[in-house]
Short mmCIF file of C-alpha atoms in Angstrom, two decimals:
data_model
loop_
_atom_site.label_atom_id
_atom_site.label_comp_id
_atom_site.label_asym_id
_atom_site.label_seq_id
_atom_site.Cartn_x
_atom_site.Cartn_y
_atom_site.Cartn_z
CA GLU A 155 95.85 80.90 94.36
CA VAL A 156 96.59 83.31 97.18
CA GLN A 157 93.32 84.72 98.41
CA LEU A 158 91.76 86.71 101.25
CA LEU A 159 88.00 86.74 101.73
CA GLU A 160 86.37 89.12 104.21
CA SER A 161 82.94 88.70 105.74
CA GLY A 162 80.86 90.06 108.60
CA GLY A 163 80.14 93.58 107.44
CA GLY A 164 76.71 95.15 107.63
CA LEU A 165 74.56 97.88 109.14
CA VAL A 166 74.94 98.53 112.87
CA GLN A 167 73.67 101.25 115.18
CA PRO A 168 76.06 103.70 116.87
CA GLY A 169 77.45 102.11 120.01
CA GLY A 170 76.98 98.63 118.61
CA SER A 171 79.45 95.85 117.85
CA LEU A 172 80.46 93.81 114.84
CA ARG A 173 83.07 91.14 114.17
CA LEU A 174 84.78 90.93 110.81
CA SER A 175 86.48 87.78 109.55
CA CYS A 176 89.07 87.26 106.84
CA ALA A 177 89.63 83.74 105.52
CA ALA A 178 93.06 83.18 104.00
CA SER A 179 94.09 80.55 101.48
CA GLY A 180 96.98 79.75 99.18
CA PHE A 181 99.82 80.70 101.54
CA THR A 182 101.25 79.74 104.92
CA PHE A 183 99.01 81.98 107.01
CA ASN A 184 100.88 81.65 110.29
CA SER A 185 104.11 82.94 108.68
CA TYR A 186 102.82 86.41 107.84
CA GLY A 187 101.70 89.52 109.63
CA MET A 188 98.16 90.55 108.79
CA ASN A 189 96.37 93.87 108.75
CA TRP A 190 93.04 95.64 108.52
CA VAL A 191 92.82 98.76 106.34
CA ARG A 192 89.65 100.80 105.86
CA GLN A 193 88.35 103.28 103.34
CA ALA A 194 85.46 105.61 104.10
CA PRO A 195 83.16 106.35 101.16
CA GLY A 196 84.95 108.59 98.67
CA LYS A 197 88.01 108.89 100.91
CA GLY A 198 91.53 107.53 101.07
CA LEU A 199 93.06 104.52 102.78
CA GLU A 200 93.49 104.33 106.56
CA TRP A 201 95.48 101.58 108.27
CA VAL A 202 93.48 100.27 111.25
CA SER A 203 95.33 97.41 112.92
CA ALA A 204 97.99 94.73 112.54
CA VAL A 205 98.91 91.43 114.16
CA SER A 206 102.36 89.93 113.78
CA ALA A 207 103.13 86.43 112.60
CA GLY A 208 105.04 84.97 115.51
CA ARG A 209 104.18 86.22 118.97
CA GLY A 210 100.97 87.78 117.69
CA SER A 211 101.90 91.28 118.75
CA THR A 212 99.14 93.74 117.97
CA PHE A 213 99.14 97.35 116.80
CA TYR A 214 96.32 99.87 116.43
CA ALA A 215 95.59 103.26 114.95
CA ASP A 216 94.78 105.82 117.63
CA SER A 217 91.31 106.23 116.11
CA VAL A 218 90.33 102.67 117.09
CA LYS A 219 92.54 101.93 120.09
CA GLY A 220 90.49 100.64 123.02
CA ARG A 221 87.47 99.90 120.82
CA PHE A 222 88.75 97.41 118.21
CA THR A 223 90.59 94.14 118.82
CA ILE A 224 92.52 92.26 116.15
CA SER A 225 93.16 88.53 116.50
CA ARG A 226 94.08 85.52 114.43
CA ASP A 227 93.34 81.81 114.54
CA ASN A 228 96.19 80.09 112.74
CA SER A 229 94.42 76.71 112.95
CA LYS A 230 91.60 78.16 110.87
CA ASN A 231 93.72 80.47 108.67
CA THR A 232 91.45 83.31 109.72
CA LEU A 233 91.97 86.91 110.80
CA TYR A 234 89.40 88.76 112.89
CA LEU A 235 88.52 92.30 113.86
CA GLN A 236 86.20 92.77 116.82
CA MET A 237 84.71 96.24 116.63
CA ASN A 238 82.96 97.67 119.69
CA SER A 239 81.49 101.09 120.53
CA LEU A 240 81.08 101.80 116.83
CA ARG A 241 80.73 105.38 115.63
CA ALA A 242 79.43 106.93 112.43
CA GLU A 243 83.02 107.73 111.45
CA ASP A 244 83.83 104.00 111.43
CA THR A 245 81.64 103.63 108.33
CA ALA A 246 83.94 102.28 105.62
CA VAL A 247 84.94 99.37 103.47
CA TYR A 248 87.25 97.20 105.57
CA TYR A 249 90.01 95.31 103.79
CA CYS A 250 92.25 92.64 105.21
CA ALA A 251 95.75 92.69 103.81
CA LYS A 252 98.78 90.41 104.06
CA ASP A 253 102.29 91.60 104.81
CA GLN A 254 104.78 91.21 102.01
CA THR A 255 107.67 88.93 102.98
CA GLY A 256 110.09 90.93 105.12
CA THR A 257 108.13 94.17 105.01
CA THR A 258 104.92 95.76 106.23
CA ALA A 259 103.84 96.64 102.74
CA PHE A 260 100.64 94.85 101.77
CA ASP A 261 101.01 92.50 98.83
CA ILE A 262 97.67 90.72 98.96
CA TRP A 263 94.31 92.36 99.67
CA GLY A 264 90.81 91.00 100.11
CA GLN A 265 87.85 92.41 98.21
CA GLY A 266 86.60 94.29 101.27
CA THR A 267 83.48 94.23 103.41
CA MET A 268 81.27 97.27 104.01
CA VAL A 269 80.50 98.43 107.53
CA THR A 270 77.81 101.08 107.94
CA VAL A 271 77.22 102.67 111.34
CA SER A 272 73.91 104.49 111.35
CA SER A 273 70.71 104.75 113.30
CA GLU B 1179 102.71 109.80 113.74
CA ILE B 1180 104.43 110.18 110.37
CA VAL B 1181 102.31 112.27 108.03
CA MET B 1182 102.48 111.38 104.34
CA THR B 1183 101.63 114.15 101.86
CA GLN B 1184 101.01 113.40 98.17
CA SER B 1185 101.01 115.88 95.34
CA PRO B 1186 99.32 116.80 93.19
CA ALA B 1187 95.86 115.70 94.28
CA THR B 1188 94.86 115.27 90.64
CA LEU B 1189 97.10 114.82 87.62
CA SER B 1190 95.71 115.13 84.10
CA VAL B 1191 97.81 113.26 81.57
CA SER B 1192 97.35 112.14 77.98
CA PRO B 1193 97.81 108.45 77.12
CA GLY B 1194 101.42 107.77 76.20
CA GLU B 1195 102.76 110.64 78.29
CA ARG B 1196 104.86 110.40 81.45
CA ALA B 1197 103.29 110.85 84.87
CA THR B 1198 105.29 111.88 87.91
CA LEU B 1199 103.69 111.58 91.35
CA SER B 1200 105.24 112.86 94.58
CA CYS B 1201 105.06 111.70 98.18
CA ARG B 1202 106.64 113.47 101.13
CA ALA B 1203 107.08 112.14 104.67
CA SER B 1204 107.03 114.40 107.72
CA GLN B 1205 110.18 112.66 108.97
CA SER B 1206 112.62 110.21 107.47
CA VAL B 1207 111.23 106.79 106.61
CA ARG B 1208 114.50 105.67 104.98
CA SER B 1209 113.34 103.40 102.13
CA THR B 1210 110.33 101.87 103.88
CA LEU B 1211 107.88 103.28 101.34
CA ALA B 1212 105.27 101.51 99.24
CA TRP B 1213 103.08 102.63 96.34
CA TYR B 1214 99.63 101.26 95.55
CA GLN B 1215 97.23 101.62 92.65
CA GLN B 1216 93.47 101.58 93.19
CA LYS B 1217 90.80 101.50 90.52
CA PRO B 1218 87.12 102.25 91.22
CA GLY B 1219 85.37 99.44 93.06
CA GLN B 1220 88.58 97.45 93.49
CA ALA B 1221 90.99 96.77 96.31
CA PRO B 1222 94.37 98.48 96.16
CA ARG B 1223 97.23 96.72 94.37
CA LEU B 1224 100.85 96.85 95.52
CA LEU B 1225 103.10 98.37 92.86
CA ILE B 1226 106.35 99.25 94.62
CA SER B 1227 107.93 98.47 97.99
CA GLY B 1228 111.28 99.45 99.46
CA ALA B 1229 110.79 102.76 97.58
CA SER B 1230 111.96 101.28 94.28
CA THR B 1231 111.32 97.52 94.01
CA ARG B 1232 108.47 96.57 91.71
CA ALA B 1233 106.06 93.94 93.01
CA THR B 1234 105.53 90.73 91.09
CA GLY B 1235 103.83 91.28 87.77
CA VAL B 1236 104.07 95.08 87.80
CA PRO B 1237 105.06 96.44 84.38
CA ALA B 1238 108.46 98.04 83.95
CA ARG B 1239 106.87 101.39 83.03
CA PHE B 1240 106.26 101.88 86.76
CA SER B 1241 109.31 103.02 88.71
CA GLY B 1242 109.87 104.37 92.19
CA SER B 1243 112.68 106.48 93.56
CA GLY B 1244 113.69 108.44 96.62
CA SER B 1245 114.63 107.89 100.23
CA GLY B 1246 114.31 109.71 103.52
CA THR B 1247 111.44 112.14 103.09
CA GLU B 1248 111.01 112.62 99.33
CA PHE B 1249 109.70 109.94 96.99
CA THR B 1250 108.53 109.74 93.41
CA LEU B 1251 106.45 107.29 91.41
CA THR B 1252 106.93 107.59 87.67
CA VAL B 1253 104.82 105.98 84.98
CA SER B 1254 106.90 106.30 81.84
CA SER B 1255 104.14 106.02 79.24
CA LEU B 1256 100.59 105.97 80.55
CA GLN B 1257 98.35 103.22 79.28
CA SER B 1258 94.55 103.30 79.50
CA GLU B 1259 94.60 100.85 82.40
CA ASP B 1260 96.88 103.13 84.45
CA PHE B 1261 94.26 105.81 85.06
CA ALA B 1262 93.53 105.28 88.74
CA VAL B 1263 94.27 106.62 92.21
CA TYR B 1264 97.75 106.08 93.61
CA TYR B 1265 98.67 105.99 97.30
CA CYS B 1266 101.99 105.98 99.09
CA GLN B 1267 102.42 104.30 102.49
CA GLN B 1268 105.24 104.33 105.02
CA TYR B 1269 106.07 101.28 107.09
CA GLN B 1270 108.99 102.65 109.06
CA ASN B 1271 107.00 103.38 112.22
CA TRP B 1272 103.71 102.50 113.89
CA PRO B 1273 101.10 103.63 113.14
CA LEU B 1274 101.45 102.81 109.47
CA THR B 1275 100.24 105.75 107.44
CA PHE B 1276 99.07 106.43 103.90
CA GLY B 1277 99.17 109.57 101.84
CA GLY B 1278 95.92 111.13 100.71
CA GLY B 1279 96.27 109.84 97.17
CA THR B 1280 96.83 111.21 93.68
CA LYS B 1281 94.16 110.68 91.06
CA VAL B 1282 95.60 110.23 87.57
CA GLU B 1283 92.96 111.16 85.05
CA ILE B 1284 92.77 111.29 81.29
CA LYS B 1285 93.58 114.70 79.84
#
């Protein structure tokens, strides 16, 4: 079964850091681009970051550029999101999502992990 | 950044009726457009990619059309499990962007 399982969310103070992980199974992880998408409480979806399959090129939303770093460990089938200098507006459920073959539509999603930035 | 605008924000439909959802891009995205369904407390689910290609396991009552800047998702006969929020997403350019969503509710 194709599956993505996020972990690492929690409560953090403004200015703090957190690292999210996404464990992948059931597919050839190193063959697919991977993404992080977030959803603030009661709001819509916001794409956050992507890492490509091959060269590991990375892409970021302007709202997180310079603060968040996406990475992947293909030997562990795991995607990461290092989040620094967190702000209240980063509070959201964070989903990892797999690229569909040949597109940057997201065909597999994890269940999400909640990040709350508050003092 | 390509801005995606969905309309209406809320659509009230009776079970068995047709629902038509719209998505507009601020510039052409050709056919690089996806539709997702999200139910409360769940992750989104891919319905359509390439503007009109149903994802695996998606019922035939869901159809997508359009290209360039104007897109439509049609649900031909709404079932109880179809009441949800629907999002469009473009993947033509970075950053990838989503529309604000359309909530399909029971009339």
